[in-house]
Short mmCIF file of C-alpha atoms in Angstrom, two decimals:
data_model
loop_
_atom_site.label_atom_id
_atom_site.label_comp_id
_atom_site.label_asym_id
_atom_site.label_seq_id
_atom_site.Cartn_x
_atom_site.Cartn_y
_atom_site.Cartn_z
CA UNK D 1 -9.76 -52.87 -106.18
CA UNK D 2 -9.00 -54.17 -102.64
CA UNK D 3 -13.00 -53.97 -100.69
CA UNK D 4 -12.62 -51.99 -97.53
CA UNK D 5 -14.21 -51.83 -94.60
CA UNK D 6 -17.18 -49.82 -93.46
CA UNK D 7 -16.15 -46.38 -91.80
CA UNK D 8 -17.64 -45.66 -88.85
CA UNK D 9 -19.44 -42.23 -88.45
CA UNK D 10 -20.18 -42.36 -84.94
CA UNK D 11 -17.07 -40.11 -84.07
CA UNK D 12 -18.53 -37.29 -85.94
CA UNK D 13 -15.06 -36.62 -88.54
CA UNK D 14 -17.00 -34.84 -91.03
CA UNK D 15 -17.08 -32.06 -88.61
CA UNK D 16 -13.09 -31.84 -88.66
CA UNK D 17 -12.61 -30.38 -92.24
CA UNK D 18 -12.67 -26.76 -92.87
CA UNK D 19 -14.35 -25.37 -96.13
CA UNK D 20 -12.05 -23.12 -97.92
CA UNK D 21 -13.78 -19.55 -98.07
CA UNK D 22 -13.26 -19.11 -101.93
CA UNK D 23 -15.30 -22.85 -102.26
CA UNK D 24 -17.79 -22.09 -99.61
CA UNK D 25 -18.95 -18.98 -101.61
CA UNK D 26 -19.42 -20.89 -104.88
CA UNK D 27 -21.02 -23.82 -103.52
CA UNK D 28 -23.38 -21.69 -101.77
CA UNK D 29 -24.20 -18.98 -104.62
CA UNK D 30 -25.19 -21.91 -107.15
CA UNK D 31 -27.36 -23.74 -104.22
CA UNK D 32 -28.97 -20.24 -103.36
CA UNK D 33 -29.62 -19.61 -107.01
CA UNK D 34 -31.09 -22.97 -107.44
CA UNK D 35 -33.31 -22.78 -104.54
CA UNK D 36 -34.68 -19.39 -105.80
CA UNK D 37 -36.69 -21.67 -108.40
CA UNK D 38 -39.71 -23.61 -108.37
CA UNK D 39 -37.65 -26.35 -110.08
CA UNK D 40 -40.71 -29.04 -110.19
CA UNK D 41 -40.54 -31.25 -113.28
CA UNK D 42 -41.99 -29.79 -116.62
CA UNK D 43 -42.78 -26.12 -114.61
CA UNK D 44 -40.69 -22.97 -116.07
CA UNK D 45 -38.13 -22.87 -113.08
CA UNK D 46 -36.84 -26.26 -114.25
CA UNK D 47 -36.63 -24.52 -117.46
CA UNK D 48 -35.17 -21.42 -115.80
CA UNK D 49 -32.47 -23.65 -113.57
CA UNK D 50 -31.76 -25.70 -116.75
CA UNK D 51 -30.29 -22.44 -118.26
CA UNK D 52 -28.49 -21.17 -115.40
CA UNK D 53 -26.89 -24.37 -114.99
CA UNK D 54 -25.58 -23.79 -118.83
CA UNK D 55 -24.70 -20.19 -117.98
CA UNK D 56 -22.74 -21.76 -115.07
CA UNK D 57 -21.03 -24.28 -117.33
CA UNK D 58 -20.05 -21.77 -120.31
CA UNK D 59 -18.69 -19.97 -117.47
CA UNK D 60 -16.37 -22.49 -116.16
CA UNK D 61 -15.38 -23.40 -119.46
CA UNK D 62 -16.83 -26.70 -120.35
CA UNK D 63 -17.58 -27.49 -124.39
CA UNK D 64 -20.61 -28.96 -126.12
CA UNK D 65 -22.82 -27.32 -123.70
CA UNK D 66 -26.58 -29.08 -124.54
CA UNK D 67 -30.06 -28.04 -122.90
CA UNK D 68 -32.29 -30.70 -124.06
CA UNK D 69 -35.96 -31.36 -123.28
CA UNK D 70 -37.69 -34.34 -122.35
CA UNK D 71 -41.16 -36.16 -122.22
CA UNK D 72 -41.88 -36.54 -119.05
CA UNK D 73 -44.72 -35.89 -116.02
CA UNK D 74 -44.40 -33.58 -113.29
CA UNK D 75 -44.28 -36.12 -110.46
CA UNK D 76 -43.37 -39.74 -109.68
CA UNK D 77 -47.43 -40.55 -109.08
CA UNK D 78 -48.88 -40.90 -112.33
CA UNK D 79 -47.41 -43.87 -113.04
CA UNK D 80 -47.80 -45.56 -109.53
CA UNK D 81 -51.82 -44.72 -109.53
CA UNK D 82 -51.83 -46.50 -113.17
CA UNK D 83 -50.57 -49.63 -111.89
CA UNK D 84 -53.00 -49.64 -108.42
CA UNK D 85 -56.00 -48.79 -110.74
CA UNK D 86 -55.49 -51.90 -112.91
CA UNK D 87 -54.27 -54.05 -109.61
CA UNK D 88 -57.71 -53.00 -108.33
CA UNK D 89 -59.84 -54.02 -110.85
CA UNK D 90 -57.76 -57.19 -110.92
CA UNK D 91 -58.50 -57.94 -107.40
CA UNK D 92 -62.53 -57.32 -107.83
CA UNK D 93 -62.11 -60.09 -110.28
CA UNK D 94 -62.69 -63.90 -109.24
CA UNK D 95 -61.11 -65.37 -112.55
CA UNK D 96 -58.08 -67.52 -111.88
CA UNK D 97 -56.49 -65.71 -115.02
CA UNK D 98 -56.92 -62.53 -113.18
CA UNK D 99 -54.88 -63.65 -110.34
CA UNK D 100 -51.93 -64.72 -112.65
CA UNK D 101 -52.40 -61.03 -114.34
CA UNK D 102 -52.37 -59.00 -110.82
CA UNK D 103 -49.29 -61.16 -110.07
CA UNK D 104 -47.26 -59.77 -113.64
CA UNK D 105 -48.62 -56.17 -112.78
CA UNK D 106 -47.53 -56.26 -109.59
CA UNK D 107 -43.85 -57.83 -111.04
CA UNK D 108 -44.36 -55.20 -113.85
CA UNK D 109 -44.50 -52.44 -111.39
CA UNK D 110 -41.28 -53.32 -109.39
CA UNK D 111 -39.75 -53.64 -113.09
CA UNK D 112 -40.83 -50.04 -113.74
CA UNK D 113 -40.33 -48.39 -109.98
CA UNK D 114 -36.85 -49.87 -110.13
CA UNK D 115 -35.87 -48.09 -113.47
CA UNK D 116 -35.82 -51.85 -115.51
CA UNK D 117 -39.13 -50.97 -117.42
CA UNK D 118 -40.47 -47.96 -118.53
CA UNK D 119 -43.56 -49.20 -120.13
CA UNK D 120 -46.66 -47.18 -118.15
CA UNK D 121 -44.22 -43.70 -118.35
CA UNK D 122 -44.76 -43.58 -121.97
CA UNK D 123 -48.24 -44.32 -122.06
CA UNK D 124 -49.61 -41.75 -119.99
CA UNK D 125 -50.14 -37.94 -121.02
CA UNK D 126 -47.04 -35.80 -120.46
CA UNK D 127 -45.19 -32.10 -121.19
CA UNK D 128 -41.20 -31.39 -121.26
CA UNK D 129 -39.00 -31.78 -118.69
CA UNK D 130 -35.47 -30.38 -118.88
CA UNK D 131 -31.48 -31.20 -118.73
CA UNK D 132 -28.56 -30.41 -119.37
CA UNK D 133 -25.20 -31.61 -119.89
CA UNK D 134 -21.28 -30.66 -121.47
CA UNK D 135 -17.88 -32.20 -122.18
CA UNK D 136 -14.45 -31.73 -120.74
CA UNK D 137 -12.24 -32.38 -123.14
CA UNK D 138 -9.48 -35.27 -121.77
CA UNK D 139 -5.58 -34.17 -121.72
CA UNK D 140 -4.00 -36.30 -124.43
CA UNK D 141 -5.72 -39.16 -126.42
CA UNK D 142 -9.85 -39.93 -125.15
CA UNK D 143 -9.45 -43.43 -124.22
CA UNK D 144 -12.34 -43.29 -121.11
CA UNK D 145 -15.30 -40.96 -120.32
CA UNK D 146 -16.26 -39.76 -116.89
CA UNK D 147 -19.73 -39.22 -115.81
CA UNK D 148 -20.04 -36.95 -113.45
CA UNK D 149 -24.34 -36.74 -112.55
CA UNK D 150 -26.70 -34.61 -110.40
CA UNK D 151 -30.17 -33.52 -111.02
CA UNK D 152 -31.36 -30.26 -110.94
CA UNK D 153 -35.48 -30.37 -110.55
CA UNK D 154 -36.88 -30.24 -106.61
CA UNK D 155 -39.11 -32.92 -105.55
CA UNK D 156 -43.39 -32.54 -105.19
CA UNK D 157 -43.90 -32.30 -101.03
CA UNK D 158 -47.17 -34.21 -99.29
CA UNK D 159 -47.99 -36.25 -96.15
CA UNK D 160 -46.33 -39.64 -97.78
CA UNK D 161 -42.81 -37.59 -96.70
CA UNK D 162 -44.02 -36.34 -93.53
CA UNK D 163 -41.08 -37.58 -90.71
CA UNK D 164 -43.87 -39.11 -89.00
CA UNK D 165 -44.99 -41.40 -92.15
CA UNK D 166 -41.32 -41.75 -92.70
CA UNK D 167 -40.28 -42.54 -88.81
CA UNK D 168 -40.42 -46.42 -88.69
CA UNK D 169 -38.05 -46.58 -92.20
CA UNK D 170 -35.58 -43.84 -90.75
CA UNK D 171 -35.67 -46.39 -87.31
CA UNK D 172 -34.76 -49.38 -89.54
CA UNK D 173 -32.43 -47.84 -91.46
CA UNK D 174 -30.51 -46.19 -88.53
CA UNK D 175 -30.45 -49.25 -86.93
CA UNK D 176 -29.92 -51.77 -89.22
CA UNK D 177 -28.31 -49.83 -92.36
CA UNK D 178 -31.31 -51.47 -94.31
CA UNK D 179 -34.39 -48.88 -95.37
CA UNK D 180 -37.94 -50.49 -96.18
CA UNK D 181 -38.64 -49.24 -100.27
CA UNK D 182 -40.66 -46.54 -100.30
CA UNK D 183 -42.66 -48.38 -102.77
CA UNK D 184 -43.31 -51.43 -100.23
CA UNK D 185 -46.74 -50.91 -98.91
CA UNK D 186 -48.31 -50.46 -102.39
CA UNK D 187 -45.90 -53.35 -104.11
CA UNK D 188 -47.56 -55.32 -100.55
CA UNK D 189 -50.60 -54.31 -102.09
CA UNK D 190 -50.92 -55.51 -105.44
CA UNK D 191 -49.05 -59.23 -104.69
CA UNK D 192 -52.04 -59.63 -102.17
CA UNK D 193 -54.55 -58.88 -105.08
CA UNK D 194 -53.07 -61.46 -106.73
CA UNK D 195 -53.90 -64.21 -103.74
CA UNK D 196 -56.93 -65.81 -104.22
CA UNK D 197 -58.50 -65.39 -101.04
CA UNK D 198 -61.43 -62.75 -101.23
CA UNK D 199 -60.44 -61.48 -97.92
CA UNK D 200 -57.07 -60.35 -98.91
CA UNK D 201 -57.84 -59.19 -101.89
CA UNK D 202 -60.15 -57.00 -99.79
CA UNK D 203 -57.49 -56.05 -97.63
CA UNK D 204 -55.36 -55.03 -100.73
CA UNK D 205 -58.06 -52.58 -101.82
CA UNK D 206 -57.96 -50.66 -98.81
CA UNK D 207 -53.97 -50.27 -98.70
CA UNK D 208 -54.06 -49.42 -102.61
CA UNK D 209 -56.73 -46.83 -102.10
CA UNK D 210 -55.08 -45.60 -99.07
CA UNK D 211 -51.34 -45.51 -101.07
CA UNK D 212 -53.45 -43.78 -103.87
CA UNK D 213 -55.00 -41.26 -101.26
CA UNK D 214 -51.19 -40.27 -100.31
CA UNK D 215 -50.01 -40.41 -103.68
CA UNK D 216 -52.49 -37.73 -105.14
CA UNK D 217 -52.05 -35.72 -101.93
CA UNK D 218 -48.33 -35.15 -102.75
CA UNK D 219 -49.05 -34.19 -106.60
CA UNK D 220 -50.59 -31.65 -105.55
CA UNK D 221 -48.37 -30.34 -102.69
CA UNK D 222 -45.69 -27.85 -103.16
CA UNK D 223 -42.29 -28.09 -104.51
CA UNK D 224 -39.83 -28.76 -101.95
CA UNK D 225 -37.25 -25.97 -101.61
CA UNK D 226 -34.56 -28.77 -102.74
CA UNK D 227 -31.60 -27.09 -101.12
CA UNK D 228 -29.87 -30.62 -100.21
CA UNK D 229 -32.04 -32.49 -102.54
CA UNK D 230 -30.65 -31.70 -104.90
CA UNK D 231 -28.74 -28.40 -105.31
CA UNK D 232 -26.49 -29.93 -103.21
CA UNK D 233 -25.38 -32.26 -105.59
CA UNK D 234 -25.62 -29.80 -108.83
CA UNK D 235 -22.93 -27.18 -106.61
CA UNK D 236 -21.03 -30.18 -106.15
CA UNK D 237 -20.37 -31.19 -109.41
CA UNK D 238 -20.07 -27.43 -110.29
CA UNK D 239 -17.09 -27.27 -108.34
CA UNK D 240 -15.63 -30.27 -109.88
CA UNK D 241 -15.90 -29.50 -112.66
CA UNK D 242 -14.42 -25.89 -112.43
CA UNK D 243 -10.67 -27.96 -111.00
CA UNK D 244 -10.74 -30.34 -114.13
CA UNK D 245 -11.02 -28.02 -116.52
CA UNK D 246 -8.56 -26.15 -115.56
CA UNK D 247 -6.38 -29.27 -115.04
CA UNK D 248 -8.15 -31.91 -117.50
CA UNK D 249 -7.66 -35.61 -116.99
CA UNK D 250 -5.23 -38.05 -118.59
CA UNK D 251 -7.03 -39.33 -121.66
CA UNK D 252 -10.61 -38.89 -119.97
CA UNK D 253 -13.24 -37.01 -121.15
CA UNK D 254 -15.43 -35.96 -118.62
CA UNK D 255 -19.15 -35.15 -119.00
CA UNK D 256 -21.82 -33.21 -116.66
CA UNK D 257 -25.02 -34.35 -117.09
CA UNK D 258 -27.75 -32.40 -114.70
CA UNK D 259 -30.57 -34.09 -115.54
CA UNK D 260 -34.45 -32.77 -114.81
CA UNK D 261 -36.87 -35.36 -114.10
CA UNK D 262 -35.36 -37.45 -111.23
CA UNK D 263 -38.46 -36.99 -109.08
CA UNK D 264 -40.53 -37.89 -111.81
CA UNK D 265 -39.05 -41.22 -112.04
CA UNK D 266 -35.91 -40.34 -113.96
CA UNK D 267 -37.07 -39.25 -117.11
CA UNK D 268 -34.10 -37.07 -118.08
CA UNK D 269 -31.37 -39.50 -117.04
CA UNK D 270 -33.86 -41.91 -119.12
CA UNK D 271 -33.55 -39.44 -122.45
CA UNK D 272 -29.76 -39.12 -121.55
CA UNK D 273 -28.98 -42.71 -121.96
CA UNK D 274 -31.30 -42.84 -124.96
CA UNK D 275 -29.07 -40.44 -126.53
CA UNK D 276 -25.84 -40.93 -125.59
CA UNK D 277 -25.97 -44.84 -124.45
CA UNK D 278 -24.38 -46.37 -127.69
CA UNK D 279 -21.48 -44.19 -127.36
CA UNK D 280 -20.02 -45.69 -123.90
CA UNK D 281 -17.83 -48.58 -123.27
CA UNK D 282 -18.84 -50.05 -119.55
CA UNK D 283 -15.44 -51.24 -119.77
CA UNK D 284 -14.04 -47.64 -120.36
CA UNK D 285 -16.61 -45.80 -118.55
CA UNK D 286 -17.58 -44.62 -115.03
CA UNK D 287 -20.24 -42.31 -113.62
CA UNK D 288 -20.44 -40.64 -110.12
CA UNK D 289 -24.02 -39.48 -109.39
CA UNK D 290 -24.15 -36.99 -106.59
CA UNK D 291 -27.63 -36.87 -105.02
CA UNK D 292 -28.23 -35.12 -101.36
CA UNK D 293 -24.73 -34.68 -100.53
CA UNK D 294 -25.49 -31.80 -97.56
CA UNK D 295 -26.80 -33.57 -94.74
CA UNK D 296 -25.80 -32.89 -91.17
CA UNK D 297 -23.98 -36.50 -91.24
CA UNK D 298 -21.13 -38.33 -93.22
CA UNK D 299 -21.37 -39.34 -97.01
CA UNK D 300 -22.71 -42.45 -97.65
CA UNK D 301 -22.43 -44.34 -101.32
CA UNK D 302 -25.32 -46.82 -102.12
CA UNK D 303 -25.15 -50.45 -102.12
CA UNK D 304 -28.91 -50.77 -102.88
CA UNK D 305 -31.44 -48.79 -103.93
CA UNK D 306 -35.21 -49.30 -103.62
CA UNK D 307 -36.13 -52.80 -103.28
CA UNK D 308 -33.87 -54.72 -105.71
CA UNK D 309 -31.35 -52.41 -107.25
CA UNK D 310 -27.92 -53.47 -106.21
CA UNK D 311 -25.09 -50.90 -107.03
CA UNK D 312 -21.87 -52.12 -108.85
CA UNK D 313 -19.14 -54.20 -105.62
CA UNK D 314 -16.60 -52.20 -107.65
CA UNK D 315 -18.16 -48.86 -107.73
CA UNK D 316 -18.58 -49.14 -104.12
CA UNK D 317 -15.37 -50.77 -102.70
CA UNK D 318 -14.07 -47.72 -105.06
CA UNK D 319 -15.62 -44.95 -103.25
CA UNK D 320 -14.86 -46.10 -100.09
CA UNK D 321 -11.01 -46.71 -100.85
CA UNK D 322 -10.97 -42.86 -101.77
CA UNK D 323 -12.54 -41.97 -98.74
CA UNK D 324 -10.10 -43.86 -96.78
CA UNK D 325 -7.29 -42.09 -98.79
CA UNK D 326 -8.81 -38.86 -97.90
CA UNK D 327 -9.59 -39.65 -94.14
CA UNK D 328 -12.98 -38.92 -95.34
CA UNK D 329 -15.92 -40.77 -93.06
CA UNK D 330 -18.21 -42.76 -95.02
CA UNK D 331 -20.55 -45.63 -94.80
CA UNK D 332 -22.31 -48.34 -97.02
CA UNK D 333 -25.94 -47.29 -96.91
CA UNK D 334 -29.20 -48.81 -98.31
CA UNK D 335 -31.94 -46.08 -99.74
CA UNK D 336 -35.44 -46.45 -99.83
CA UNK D 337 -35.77 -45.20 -103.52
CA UNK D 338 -34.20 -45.14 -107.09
CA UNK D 339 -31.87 -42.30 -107.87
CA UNK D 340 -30.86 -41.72 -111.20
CA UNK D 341 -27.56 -43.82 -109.93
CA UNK D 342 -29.45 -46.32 -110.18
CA UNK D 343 -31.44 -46.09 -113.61
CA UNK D 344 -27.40 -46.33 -114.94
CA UNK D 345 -26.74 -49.05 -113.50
CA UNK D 346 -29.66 -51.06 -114.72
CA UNK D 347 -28.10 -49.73 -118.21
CA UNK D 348 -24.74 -51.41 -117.43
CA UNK D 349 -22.12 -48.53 -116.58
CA UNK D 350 -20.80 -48.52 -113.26
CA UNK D 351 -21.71 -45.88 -111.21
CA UNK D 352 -21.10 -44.49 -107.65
CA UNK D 353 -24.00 -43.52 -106.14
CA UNK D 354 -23.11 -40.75 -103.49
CA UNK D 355 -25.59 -39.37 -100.59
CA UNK D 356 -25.12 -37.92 -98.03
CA UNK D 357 -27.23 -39.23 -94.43
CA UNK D 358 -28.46 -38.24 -91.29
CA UNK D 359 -29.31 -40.57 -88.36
CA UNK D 360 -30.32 -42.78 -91.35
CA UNK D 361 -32.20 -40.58 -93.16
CA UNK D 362 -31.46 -37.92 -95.80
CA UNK D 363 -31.90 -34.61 -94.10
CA UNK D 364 -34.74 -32.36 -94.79
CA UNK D 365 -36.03 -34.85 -97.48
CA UNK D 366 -38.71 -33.16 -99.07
CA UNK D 367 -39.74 -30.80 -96.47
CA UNK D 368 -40.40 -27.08 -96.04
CA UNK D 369 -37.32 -27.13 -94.07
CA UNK D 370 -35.16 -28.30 -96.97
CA UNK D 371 -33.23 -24.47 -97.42
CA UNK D 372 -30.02 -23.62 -97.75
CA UNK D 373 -29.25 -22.23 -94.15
CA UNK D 374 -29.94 -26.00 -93.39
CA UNK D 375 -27.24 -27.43 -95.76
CA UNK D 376 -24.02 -28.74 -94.40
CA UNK D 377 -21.38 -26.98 -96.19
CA UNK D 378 -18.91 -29.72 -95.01
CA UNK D 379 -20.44 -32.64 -96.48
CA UNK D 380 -20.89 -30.74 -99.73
CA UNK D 381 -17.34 -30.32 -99.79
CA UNK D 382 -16.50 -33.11 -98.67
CA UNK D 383 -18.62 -34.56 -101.46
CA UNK D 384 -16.80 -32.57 -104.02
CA UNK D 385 -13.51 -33.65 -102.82
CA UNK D 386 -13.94 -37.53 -102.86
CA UNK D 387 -15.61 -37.06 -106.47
CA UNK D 388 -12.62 -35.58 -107.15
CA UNK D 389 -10.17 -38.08 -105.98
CA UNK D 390 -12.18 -40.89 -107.31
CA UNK D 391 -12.05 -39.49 -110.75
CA UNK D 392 -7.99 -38.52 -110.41
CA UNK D 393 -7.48 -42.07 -108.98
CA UNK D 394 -9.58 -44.00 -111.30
CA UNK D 395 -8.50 -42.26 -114.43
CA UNK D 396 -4.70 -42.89 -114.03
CA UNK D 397 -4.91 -46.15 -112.50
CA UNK D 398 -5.09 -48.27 -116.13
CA UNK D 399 -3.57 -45.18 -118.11
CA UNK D 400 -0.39 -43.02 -118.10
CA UNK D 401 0.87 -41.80 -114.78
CA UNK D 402 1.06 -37.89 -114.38
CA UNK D 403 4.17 -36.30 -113.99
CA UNK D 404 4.27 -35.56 -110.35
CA UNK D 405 1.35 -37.64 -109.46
CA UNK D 406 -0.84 -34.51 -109.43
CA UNK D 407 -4.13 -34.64 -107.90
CA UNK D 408 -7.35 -32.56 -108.18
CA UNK D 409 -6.48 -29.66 -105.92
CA UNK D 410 -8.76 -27.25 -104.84
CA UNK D 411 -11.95 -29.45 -104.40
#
């Protein structure tokens, strides 16, 4: 595909499209149902969403309809506080060989924040999180398979997401397109236990126990309402997929996949690609992942994610040829953590990670205020309407052309 340029979102353009009525009611019943749940990892309204969202497929008329659990823990945390407890004790240590082991823990933990290892996960005590997921059977002969993602659980609240802890990375990332990892000050951490001055390793201690402080404080917080992150994304897809079954893709199957887990560092996406992996071609396959797609800004689709995730060129340069197609604004952004985009892409399958941002920043990100009367409708749409063009455009480009040229109306 022929790279574009970055669209500028400065002239406010996402405020031009009207939401048809008849879409605006469905995207908003399925957010309002899903925010009516506690939807934290492992709880009973993941559970409880998991079988709406099956309900909501049946009813659309998707086949092979699977609610699946998964081992998982409730929050992101568990696995973090692992790695600062043994880059602690590392750092109290004046062995040489303890230097070269904080430095592979603190490699390790990148490895494992950045969905490349998923060593400590396993290790640690854990319950059942939930997905679930369906097929769209392709018009004609299945020759490629669509992936169309978006989780479903809500993400644990706490002080580390507070807009003042938050402020300096929203700054940067305004500014600059370029958002420090969430995970930097801890990673920062446990490389300078591995230093063999005394004095930094000192140092280190403090910021670990601080990160550790924050990190236990937002395990035990509330769940976030989740209405943009990430019902959002779930209505989104809903919506999609209600146009292409009733007008099915040339030789594409398309699957759903709403995955629990995705604030408990991906663990359903995780069990999804465990179970279905073997059966995609990269060459044959492409996902869309639709995470936070209702902020009071433009779309955005992810270059990076986290510290050292880089999205597929042609996944990106994709989505933003669409969204020139469809006049839609959108820019190249940079995220401060791993979606469950980018877990796929670590697996090899080209994927489009879609967001959605707001002077930088996803809005509402795991706050109180994260409702639905705070969701913009027209960036949901929107959302739904370049996922839907990228999938028309992408499955008839290498296959049969449709008579007419039809594409997915009604998104």
């Amino acid at each position: 595909m022929t790279p574009t340029t970055r669209t500028p979102s400065a002239s406010n353009d996402f405020t031009d499209h009207e939401v048809p009525a008849e879409a605006a009611v469905r995207l908003r019943r399925d957010v309002e149902q899903l925010v009516g749940l506690d939807r934290r990892t492992i709880g009973r309204g993941e559970r409880e969403s998991a079988h709406y969202l099956a309900d909501r497929l049946a009813e659309i008329g998707a086949k092979d309809i699977t609610t699946t659990t998964f081992r998982t823990q409730s929050s992101w945390a568990p696995a973090h506080l692992a790695y600062l407890a043994v880059g602690a004790e590392l750092a109290l240590l004046s062995h040489p060989a303890a230097r070269v082991a904080g430095a592979a823990v603190a490699a390790a933990y990148e490895l494992e924040v950045s969905g490349r290892l998923n060593v400590v996960k396993r290790l640690l005590p854990a319950r059942r999180g939930t997905s679930v997921w369906a097929r769209i059977p392709a018009e004609g002969t299945p020759r490629r398979t669509l992936v169309l993602a978006a989780h479903h659980d809500a993400a644990h609240m706490g002080m580390v997401w507070h807009p003042h802890a938050v402020a300096g990375s929203r700054l940067l990332a305004k500014s600059t397109g370029r958002a420090l990892p969430s995970h930097a000050m801890p990673l920062a951490a446990l490389a300078a236990a591995a230093m063999p001055s005394r004095k930094v390793r000192a140092a280190a201690g403090v910021i670990m126990a601080t990160s550790a402080a924050l990190m236990i404080q937002s395990m035990r917080s509330p769940t976030a309402p989740g209405a943009n992150d990430n019902a959002s994304g779930v209505a989104a897809v809903l919506e999609v997929a209600r146009r292409l079954v009733l007008d099915p893709l040339p030789d594409t199957t398309v699957v759903i996949v709403f995955p629990g887990g995705e604030e408990a560092a991906n663990g359903g996406i995780r069990d999804w690609l465990h179970k279905t992996r073997r059966h995609l071609d990269p060459a044959n396959t492409l996902v869309v992942n639709l995470d936070a797609v209702g902020s009071h800004g433009p779309l955005g689709v992810a270059r990076r994610e986290g510290l050292t995730n880089r999205s597929h060129a042609g996944a990106v340069d994709r989505a933003m040829q669409a969204a020139a197609e469809l006049n839609i604004p959108i820019d190249e952004i940079a995220i401060p953590n791993a979606t469950d985009a980018a877990v796929m892409t670590v697996a090899g399958l080209p994927t489009v990670s879609l967001l959605s941002v707001e002077n930088g920043w996803i809005s509402n990100l795991h706050q109180p205020s994260d409702t639905v009367d705070n969701v913009d409708w027209t960036t949901v749409h929107n959302a739904a309407r370049l996922t839907g063009h990228i999938a028309q455009t992408w499955a008839t480009e290498h296959g049969r052309t449709r008579i007419g040229g039809r594409p997915v109306h009604g998104v």
